[in-house]
Short mmCIF file of C-alpha atoms in Angstrom, two decimals:
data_model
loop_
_atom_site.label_atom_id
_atom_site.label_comp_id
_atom_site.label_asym_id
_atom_site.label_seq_id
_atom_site.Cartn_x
_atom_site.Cartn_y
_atom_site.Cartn_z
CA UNK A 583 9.28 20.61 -6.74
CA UNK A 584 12.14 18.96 -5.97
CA UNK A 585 15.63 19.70 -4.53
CA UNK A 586 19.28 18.27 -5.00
CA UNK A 587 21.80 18.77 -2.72
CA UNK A 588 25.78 18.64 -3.88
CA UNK A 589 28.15 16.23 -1.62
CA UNK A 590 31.67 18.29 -1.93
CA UNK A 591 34.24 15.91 -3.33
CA UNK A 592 35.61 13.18 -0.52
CA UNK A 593 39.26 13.55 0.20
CA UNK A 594 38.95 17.31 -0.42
CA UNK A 595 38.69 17.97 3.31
CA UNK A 596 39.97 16.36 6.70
CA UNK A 597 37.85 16.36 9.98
CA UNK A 598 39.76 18.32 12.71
CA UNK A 599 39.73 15.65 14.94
CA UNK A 600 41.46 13.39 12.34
CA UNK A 601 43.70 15.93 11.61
CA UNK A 602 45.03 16.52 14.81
CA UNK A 603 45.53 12.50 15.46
CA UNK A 604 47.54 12.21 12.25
CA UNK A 605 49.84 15.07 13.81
CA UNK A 606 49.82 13.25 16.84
CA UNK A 607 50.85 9.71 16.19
CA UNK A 608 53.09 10.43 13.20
CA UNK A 609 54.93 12.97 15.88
CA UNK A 610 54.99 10.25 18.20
CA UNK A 611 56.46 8.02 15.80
CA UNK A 612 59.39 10.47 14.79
CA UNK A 613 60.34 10.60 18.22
CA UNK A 614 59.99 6.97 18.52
CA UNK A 615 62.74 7.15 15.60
CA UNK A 616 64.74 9.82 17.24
CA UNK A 617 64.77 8.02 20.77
CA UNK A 618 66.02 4.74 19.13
CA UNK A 619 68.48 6.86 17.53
CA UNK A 620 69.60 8.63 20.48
CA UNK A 621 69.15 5.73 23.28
CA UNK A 622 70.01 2.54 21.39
CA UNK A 623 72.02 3.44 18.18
CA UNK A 624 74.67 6.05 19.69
CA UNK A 625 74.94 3.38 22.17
CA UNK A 626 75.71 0.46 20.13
CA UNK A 627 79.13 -1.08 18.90
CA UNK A 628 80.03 -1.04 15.61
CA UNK A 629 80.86 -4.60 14.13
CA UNK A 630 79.08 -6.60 16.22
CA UNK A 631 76.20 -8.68 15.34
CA UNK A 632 72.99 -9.87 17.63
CA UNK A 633 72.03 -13.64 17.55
CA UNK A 634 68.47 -14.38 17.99
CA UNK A 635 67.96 -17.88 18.93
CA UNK A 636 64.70 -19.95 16.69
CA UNK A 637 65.17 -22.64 18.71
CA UNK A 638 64.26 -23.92 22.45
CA UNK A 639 65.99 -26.68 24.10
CA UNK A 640 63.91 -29.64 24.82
CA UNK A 641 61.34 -28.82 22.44
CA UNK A 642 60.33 -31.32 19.64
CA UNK A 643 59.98 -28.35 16.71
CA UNK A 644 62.12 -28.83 13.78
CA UNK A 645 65.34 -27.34 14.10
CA UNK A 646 66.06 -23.99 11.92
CA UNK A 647 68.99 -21.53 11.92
CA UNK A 648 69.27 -19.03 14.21
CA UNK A 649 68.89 -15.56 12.81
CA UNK A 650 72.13 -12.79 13.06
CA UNK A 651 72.03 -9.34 12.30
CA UNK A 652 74.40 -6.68 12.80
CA UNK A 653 73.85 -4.60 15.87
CA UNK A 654 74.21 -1.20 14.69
CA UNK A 655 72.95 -1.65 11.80
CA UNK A 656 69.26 -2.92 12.63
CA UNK A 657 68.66 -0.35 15.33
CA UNK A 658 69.44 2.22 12.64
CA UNK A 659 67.57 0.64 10.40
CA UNK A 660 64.42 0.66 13.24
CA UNK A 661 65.19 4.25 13.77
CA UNK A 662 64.71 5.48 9.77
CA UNK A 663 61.80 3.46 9.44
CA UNK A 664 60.18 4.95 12.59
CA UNK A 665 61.08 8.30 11.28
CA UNK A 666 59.42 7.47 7.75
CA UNK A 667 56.74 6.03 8.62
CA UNK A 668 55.56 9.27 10.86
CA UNK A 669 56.78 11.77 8.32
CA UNK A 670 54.63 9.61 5.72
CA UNK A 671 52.02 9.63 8.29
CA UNK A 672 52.02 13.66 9.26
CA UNK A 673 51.84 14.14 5.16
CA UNK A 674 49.82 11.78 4.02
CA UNK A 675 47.95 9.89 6.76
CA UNK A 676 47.89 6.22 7.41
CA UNK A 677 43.92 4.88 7.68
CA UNK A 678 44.68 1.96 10.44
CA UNK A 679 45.78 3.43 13.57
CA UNK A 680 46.68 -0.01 14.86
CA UNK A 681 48.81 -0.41 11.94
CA UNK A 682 50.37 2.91 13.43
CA UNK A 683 50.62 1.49 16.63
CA UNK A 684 52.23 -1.34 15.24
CA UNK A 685 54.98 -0.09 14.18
CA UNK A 686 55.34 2.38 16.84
CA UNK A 687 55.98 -1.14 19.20
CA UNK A 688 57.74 -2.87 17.04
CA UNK A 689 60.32 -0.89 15.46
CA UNK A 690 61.24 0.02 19.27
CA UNK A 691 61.30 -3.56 20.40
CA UNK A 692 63.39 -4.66 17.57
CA UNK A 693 65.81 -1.76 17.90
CA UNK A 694 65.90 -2.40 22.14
CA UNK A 695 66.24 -6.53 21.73
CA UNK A 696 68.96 -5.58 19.00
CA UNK A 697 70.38 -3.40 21.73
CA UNK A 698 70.58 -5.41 24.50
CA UNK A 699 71.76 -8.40 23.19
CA UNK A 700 74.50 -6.96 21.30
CA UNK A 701 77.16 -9.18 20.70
CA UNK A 702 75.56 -12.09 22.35
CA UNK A 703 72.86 -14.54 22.03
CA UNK A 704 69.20 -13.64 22.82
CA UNK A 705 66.60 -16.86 22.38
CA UNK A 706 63.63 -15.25 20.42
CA UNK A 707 61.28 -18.48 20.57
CA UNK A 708 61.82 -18.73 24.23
CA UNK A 709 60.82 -15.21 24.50
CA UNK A 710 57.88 -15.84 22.20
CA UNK A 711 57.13 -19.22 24.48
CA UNK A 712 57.12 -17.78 27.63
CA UNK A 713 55.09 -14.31 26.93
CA UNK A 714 52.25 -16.80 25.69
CA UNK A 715 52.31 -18.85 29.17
CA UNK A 716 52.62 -16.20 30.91
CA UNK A 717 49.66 -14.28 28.88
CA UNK A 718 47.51 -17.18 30.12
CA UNK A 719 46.66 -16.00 33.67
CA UNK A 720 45.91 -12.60 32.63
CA UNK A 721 43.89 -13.44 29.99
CA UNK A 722 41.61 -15.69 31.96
CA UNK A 723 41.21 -12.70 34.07
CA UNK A 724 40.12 -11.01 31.23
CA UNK A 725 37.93 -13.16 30.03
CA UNK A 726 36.46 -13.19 33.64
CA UNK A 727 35.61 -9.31 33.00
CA UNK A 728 34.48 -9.70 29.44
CA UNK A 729 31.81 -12.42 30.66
CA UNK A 730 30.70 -10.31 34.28
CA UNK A 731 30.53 -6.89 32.34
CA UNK A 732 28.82 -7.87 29.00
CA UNK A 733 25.88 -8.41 31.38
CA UNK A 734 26.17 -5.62 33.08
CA UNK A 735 28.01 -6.20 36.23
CA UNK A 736 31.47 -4.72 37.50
CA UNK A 737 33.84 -7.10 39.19
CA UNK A 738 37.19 -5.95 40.06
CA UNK A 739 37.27 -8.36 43.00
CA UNK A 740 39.27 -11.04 40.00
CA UNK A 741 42.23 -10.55 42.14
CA UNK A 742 41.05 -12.19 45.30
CA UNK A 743 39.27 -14.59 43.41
CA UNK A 744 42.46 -15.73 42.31
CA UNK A 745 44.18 -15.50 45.31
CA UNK A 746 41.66 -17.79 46.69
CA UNK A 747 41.50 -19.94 44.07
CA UNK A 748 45.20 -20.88 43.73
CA UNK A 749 45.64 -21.45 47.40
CA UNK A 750 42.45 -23.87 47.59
CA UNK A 751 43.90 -25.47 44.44
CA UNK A 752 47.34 -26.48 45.70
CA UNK A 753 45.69 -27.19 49.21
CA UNK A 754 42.87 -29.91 48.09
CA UNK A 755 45.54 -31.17 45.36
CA UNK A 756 48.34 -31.59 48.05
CA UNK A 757 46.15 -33.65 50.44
CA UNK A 758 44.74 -35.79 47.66
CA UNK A 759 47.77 -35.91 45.73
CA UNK A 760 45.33 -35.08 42.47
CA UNK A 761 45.96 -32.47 40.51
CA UNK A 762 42.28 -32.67 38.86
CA UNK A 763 40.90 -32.44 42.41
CA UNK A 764 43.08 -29.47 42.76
CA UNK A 765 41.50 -27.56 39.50
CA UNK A 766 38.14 -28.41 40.24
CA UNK A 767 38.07 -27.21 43.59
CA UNK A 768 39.95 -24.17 42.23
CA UNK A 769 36.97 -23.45 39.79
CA UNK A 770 34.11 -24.39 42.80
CA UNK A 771 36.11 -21.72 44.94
CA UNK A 772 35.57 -19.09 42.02
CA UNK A 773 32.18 -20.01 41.57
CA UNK A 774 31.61 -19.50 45.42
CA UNK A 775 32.73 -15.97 45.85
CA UNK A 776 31.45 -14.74 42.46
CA UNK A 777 28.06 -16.06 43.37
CA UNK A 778 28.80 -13.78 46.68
CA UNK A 779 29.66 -11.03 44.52
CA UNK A 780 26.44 -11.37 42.42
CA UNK A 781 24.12 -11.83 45.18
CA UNK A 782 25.38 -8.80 46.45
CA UNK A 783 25.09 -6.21 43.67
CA UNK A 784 21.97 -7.76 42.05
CA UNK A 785 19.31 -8.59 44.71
CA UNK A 786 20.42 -6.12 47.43
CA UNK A 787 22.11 -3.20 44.67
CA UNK A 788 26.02 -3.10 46.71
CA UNK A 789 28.04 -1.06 44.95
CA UNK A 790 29.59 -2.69 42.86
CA UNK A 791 33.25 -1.24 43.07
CA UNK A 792 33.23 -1.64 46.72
CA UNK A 793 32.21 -5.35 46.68
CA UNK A 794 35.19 -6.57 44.23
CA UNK A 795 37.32 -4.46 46.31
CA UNK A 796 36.33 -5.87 49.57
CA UNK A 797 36.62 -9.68 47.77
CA UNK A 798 39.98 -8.43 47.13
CA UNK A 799 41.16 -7.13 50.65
CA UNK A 800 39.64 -10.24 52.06
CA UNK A 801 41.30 -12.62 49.40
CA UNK A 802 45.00 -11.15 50.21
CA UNK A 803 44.27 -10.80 53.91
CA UNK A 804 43.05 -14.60 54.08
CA UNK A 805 45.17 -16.52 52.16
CA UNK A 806 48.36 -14.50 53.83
CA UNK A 807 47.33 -15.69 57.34
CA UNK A 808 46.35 -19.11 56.34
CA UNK A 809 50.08 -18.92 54.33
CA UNK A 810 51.90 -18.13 57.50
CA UNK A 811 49.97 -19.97 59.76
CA UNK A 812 49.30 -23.10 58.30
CA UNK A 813 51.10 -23.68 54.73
CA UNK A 814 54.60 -22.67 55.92
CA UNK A 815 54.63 -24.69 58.80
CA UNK A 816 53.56 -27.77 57.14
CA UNK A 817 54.96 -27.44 53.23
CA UNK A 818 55.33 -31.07 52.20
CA UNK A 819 51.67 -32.35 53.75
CA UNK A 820 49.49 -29.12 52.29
CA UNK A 821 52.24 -26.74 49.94
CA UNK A 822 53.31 -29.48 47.48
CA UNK A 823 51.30 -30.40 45.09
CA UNK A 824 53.53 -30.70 42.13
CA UNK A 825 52.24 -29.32 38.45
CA UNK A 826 50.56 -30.80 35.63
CA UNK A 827 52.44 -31.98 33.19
CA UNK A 828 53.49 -30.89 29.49
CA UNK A 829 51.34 -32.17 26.71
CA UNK A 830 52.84 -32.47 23.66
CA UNK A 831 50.71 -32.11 20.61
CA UNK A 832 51.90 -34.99 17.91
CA UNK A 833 52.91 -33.50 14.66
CA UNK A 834 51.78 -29.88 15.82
CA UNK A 835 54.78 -29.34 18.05
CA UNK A 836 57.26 -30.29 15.24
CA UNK A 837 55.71 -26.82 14.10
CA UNK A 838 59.48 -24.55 14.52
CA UNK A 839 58.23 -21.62 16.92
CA UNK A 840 54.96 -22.28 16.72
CA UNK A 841 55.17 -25.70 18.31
CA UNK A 842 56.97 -24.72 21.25
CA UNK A 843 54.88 -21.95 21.88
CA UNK A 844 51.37 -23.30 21.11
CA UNK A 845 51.36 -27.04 21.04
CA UNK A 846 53.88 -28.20 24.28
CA UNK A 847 51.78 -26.74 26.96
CA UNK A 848 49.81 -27.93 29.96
CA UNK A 849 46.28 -28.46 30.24
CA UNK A 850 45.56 -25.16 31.89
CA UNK A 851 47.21 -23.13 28.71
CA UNK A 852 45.32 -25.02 26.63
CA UNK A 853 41.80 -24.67 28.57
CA UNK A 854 42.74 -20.57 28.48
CA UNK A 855 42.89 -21.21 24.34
CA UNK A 856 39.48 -23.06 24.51
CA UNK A 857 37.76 -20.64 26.51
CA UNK A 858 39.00 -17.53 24.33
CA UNK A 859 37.65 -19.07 20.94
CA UNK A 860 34.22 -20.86 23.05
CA UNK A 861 33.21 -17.42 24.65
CA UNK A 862 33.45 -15.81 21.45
CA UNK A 863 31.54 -18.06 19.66
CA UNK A 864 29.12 -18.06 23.14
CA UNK A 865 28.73 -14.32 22.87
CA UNK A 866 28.05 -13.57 18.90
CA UNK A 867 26.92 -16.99 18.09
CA UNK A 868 24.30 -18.16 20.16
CA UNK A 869 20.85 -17.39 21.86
CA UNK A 870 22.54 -16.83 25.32
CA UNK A 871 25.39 -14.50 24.10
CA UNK A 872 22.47 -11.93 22.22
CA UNK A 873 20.50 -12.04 25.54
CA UNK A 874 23.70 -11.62 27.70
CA UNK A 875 24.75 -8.34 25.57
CA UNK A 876 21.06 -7.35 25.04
CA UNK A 877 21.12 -7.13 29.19
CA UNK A 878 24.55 -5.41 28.88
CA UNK A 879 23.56 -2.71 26.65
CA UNK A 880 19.72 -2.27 27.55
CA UNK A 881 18.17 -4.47 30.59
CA UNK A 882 14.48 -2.75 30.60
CA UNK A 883 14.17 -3.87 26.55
CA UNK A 884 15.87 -7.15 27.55
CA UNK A 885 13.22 -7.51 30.12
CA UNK A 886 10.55 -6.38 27.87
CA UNK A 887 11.41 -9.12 25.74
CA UNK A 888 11.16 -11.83 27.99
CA UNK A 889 14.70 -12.56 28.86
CA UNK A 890 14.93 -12.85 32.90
CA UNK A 891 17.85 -9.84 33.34
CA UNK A 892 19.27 -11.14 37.14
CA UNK A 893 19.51 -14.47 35.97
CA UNK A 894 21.53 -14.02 32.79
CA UNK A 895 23.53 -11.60 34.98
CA UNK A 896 23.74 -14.00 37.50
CA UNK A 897 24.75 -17.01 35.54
CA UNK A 898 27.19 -14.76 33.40
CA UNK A 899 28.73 -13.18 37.00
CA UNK A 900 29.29 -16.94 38.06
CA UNK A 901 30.90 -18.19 35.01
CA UNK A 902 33.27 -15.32 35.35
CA UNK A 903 34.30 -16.51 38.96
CA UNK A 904 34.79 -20.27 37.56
CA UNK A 905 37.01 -18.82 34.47
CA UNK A 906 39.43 -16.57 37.04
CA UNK A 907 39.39 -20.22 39.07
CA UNK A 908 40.99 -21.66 36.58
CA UNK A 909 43.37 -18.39 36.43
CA UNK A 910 44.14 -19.03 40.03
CA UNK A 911 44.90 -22.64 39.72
CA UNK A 912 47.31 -21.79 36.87
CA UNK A 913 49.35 -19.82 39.54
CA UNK A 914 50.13 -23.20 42.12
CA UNK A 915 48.98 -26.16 39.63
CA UNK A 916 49.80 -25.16 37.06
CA UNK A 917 53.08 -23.37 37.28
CA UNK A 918 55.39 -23.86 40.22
CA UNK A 919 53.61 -26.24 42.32
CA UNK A 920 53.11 -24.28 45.62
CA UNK A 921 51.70 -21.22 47.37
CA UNK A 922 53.52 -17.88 48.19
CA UNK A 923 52.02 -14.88 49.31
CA UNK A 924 50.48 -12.37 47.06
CA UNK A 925 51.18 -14.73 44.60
CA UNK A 926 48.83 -13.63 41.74
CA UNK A 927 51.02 -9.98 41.71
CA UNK A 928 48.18 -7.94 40.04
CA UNK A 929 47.43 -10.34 37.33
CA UNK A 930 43.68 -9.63 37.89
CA UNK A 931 44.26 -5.79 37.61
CA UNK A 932 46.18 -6.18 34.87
CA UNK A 933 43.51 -8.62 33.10
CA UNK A 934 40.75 -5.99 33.45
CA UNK A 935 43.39 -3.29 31.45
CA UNK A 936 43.30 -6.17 28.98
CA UNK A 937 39.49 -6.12 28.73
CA UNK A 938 39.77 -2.51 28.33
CA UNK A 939 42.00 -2.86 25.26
CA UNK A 940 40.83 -5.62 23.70
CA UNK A 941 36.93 -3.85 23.80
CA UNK A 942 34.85 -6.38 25.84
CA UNK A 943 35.64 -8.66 22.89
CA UNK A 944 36.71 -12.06 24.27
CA UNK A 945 39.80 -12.26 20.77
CA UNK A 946 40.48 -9.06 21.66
CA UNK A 947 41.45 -9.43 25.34
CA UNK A 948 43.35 -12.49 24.12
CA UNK A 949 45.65 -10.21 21.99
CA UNK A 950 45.92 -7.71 24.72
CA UNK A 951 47.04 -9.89 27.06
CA UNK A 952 49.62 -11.08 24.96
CA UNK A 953 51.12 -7.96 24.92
CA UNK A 954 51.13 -7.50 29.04
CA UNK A 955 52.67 -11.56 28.49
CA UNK A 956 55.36 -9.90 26.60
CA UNK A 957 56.19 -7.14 28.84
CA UNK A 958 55.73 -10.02 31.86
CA UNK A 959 58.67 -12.13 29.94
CA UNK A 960 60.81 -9.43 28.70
CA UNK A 961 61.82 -8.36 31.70
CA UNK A 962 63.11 -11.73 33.48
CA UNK A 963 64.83 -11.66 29.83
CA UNK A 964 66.75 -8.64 30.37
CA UNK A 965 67.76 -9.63 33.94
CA UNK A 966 69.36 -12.39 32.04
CA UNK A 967 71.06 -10.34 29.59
CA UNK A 968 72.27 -8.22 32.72
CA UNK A 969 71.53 -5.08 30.40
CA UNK A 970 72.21 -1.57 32.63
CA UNK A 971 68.54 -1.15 33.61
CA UNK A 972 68.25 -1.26 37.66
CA UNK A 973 66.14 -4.49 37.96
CA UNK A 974 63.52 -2.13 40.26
CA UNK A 975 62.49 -0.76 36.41
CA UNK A 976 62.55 -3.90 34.82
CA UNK A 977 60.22 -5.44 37.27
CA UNK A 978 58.15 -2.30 36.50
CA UNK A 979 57.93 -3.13 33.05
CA UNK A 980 54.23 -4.95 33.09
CA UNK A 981 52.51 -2.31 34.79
CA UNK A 982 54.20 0.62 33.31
CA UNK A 983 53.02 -0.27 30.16
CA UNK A 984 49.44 -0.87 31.74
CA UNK A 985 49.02 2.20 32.75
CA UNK A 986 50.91 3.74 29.12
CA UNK A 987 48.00 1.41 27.29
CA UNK A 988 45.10 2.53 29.53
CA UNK A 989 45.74 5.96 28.90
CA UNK A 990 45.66 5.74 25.71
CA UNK A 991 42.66 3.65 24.98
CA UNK A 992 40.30 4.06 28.28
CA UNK A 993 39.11 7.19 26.66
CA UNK A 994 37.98 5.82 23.15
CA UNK A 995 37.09 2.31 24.39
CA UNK A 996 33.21 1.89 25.44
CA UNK A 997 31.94 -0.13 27.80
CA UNK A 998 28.45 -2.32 27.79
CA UNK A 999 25.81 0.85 28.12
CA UNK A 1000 24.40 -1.09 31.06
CA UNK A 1001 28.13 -1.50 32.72
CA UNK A 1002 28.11 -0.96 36.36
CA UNK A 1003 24.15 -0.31 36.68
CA UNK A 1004 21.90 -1.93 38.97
CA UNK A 1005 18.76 -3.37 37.92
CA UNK A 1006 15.29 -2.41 39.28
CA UNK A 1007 12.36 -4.76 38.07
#
């Protein structure tokens, strides 16, 4: 005897739980509509137009016309279709949250650039080239996590490594006068204290919260003293190392805003682009990248199996502290060619939100940290534009939305099963 169950219709029924997320995020996206409204289009002068710059002086890209739209008109515009879109997604529902999320962002950031350029001249590839250099030391810290936790092991201690890193870098390339010297030495300084880190919280079980945040106390308490003692005193024989250069890429950077942003970089923006698409590849391509997530997700199996768990987590620990080298060297090297203190300003902390968001996923913490790049550029921006913000909130900008982005994703996103747990043989 057999028996036959009926499935009820699909589409007949929404879960709860996707119910109450529709209401949520198409409310949020009305108000998003009704705070443009209120904020940006009551405040905006009628018959003026905004000019947004497409091209960057100096750059090699092909010259295009600027684009001009009128002021009141767009951040209306912004406001209606932030309004439809979250009617049409209370109603009927919209499957792609991050399509919802999209346009939550960008319909405000359209409508506030409109805004605060009003009747002057706001350089949109510039804005676009900076948020991607400026993406590039918080993504290396990110990729730094990604590699460290995919094994299994916590290190918040990116920070200090940084710290560390950047001051060693501008030392060693000051008194060689080689920038090269100066990288390398950055990435054998990350190497170093990650090593520390790992030897640490695999063969004697530290905790492994309290060892990246003692690598971070000591970082900022070392490279302060030896900043004031030593650096300031003597800037032009060990602070002055100078920056590497911009590489143009032939034909690529003729590219209009693409080329300035991707393809007229230094070698350190470029290694951060390598590493992204190589660690991806690493990780869901290869032997090593099944055995490192295999020891992320379920050591004991991993063991069963043959694969040597503190070694993989050692190696993978260690490649993280070369990676956030590089991340520190971007900060003297390869930016503005000296130390100052507390130099990295959170950049780690802000790379391991990045992780977060972008799910462990190497890509993913790319894209993530382009949007903390963004934030990082729009507000020296705005300072430009003099817009009435107090500066104080405009500085604020990168970790407010931090801390707006890890609220909303810490509690969905989920870590390597393995994340944070020591290892008994």
């Amino acid at each position: 005897m057999t028996t036959t169950t009926t499935t009820p219709p699909v589409g007949h029924v929404i879960p709860i739980s996707t119910r109450k997320s529709q209401v949520l995020y198409g409310s949020v996206l009305i108000g998003v509509g009704l705070l443009i409204f209120l904020l940006f289009g009551l405040d905006t002068e009628a018959g003026v137009t905004t000019t947004f710059g497409m091209n960057l002086v100096g750059s090699e890209a092909v010259t295009i016309p600027n684009i001009i739209v009128p002021s009141q008109a767009t951040v209306f515009l912004m406001a209606a279709v932030a309004v439809f879109i979250g009617a049409f997604h209370l109603s009927r529902g919209i499957r792609s949250l991050g399509v919802v999320l999209g346009v939550i962002a960008l319909t405000f950031i359209i409508a506030f650039l409109t805004w605060a350029a009003q009747d002057k001249s706001f350089n949109l590839t510039g804005m676009i080239s900076s948020s991607f250099v400026r993406a590039t030391p918080i993504a290396l810290a990110a990729l730094c996590g990604v590699v460290s936790e995919r094994a299994g092991v916590i290190n918040i201690g990116i920070e200090g490594i940084m710290l560390l890193s950047a001051q060693v870098a501008v030392v060693t390339a000051t008194v060689t006068q080689n920038l090269w010297v100066g990288l390398l030495m950055a990435i054998l300084t990350g190497a170093l204290i990650a090593a520390l880190h790992a030897f640490l919280v695999i063969r004697f079980k530290v905790d492994q919260i309290v060892s990246g945040v003692a690598i971070n106390i000591v970082g900022a308490g070392t490279t302060s003293f030896i900043g004031s003692r030593f650096l300031e005193r003597a800037t032009d024989t060990l602070n002055n190392s100078g920056t590497f250069p911009i590489i143009k890429i032939p034909l690529l950077s003729k590219i209009p805003v693409l080329g300035p942003t991707l393809f007229e970089n230094n070698i350190i923006v470029y290694l951060m682009v390598f590493l992204v698409i190589a660690l991806h590849l690493m990780l869901f391509r290869t032997p090593w990248g099944l055995r490192t997530r295999a020891v992320g997700e379920h050591p004991k199996a991993a063991d069963t199996l043959g694969v040597n768990v503190h070694l993989v987590r050692y190696i993978n620990v260690i490649l993280g502290g070369m990676i956030a080298g590089i991340g520190g060297a971007y900060f003297t090297i390869g930016s503005v060619g000296r130390f100052d203190e507390i130099m990295t300003a959170g950049k780690g902390f802000i790379g391991l939100a990045a992780m977060i968001f972008g799910k462990w996923n190497p890509i993913g913490a790319f894209a993530s940290s382009l949007i903390f790049g963004f934030a990082d550029s729009l507000q020296v921006k705005l300072q430009i534009l003099r817009v009435p913000i107090p500066s104080e909130f405009l500085l604020m900008a990168p970790y407010i939305v931090t801390m707006i982005i890890l609220t909303g994703v810490v509690g969905r996103a989920i870590p390597p099963a393995a994340d944070g747990q020591p290892y008994e043989k």
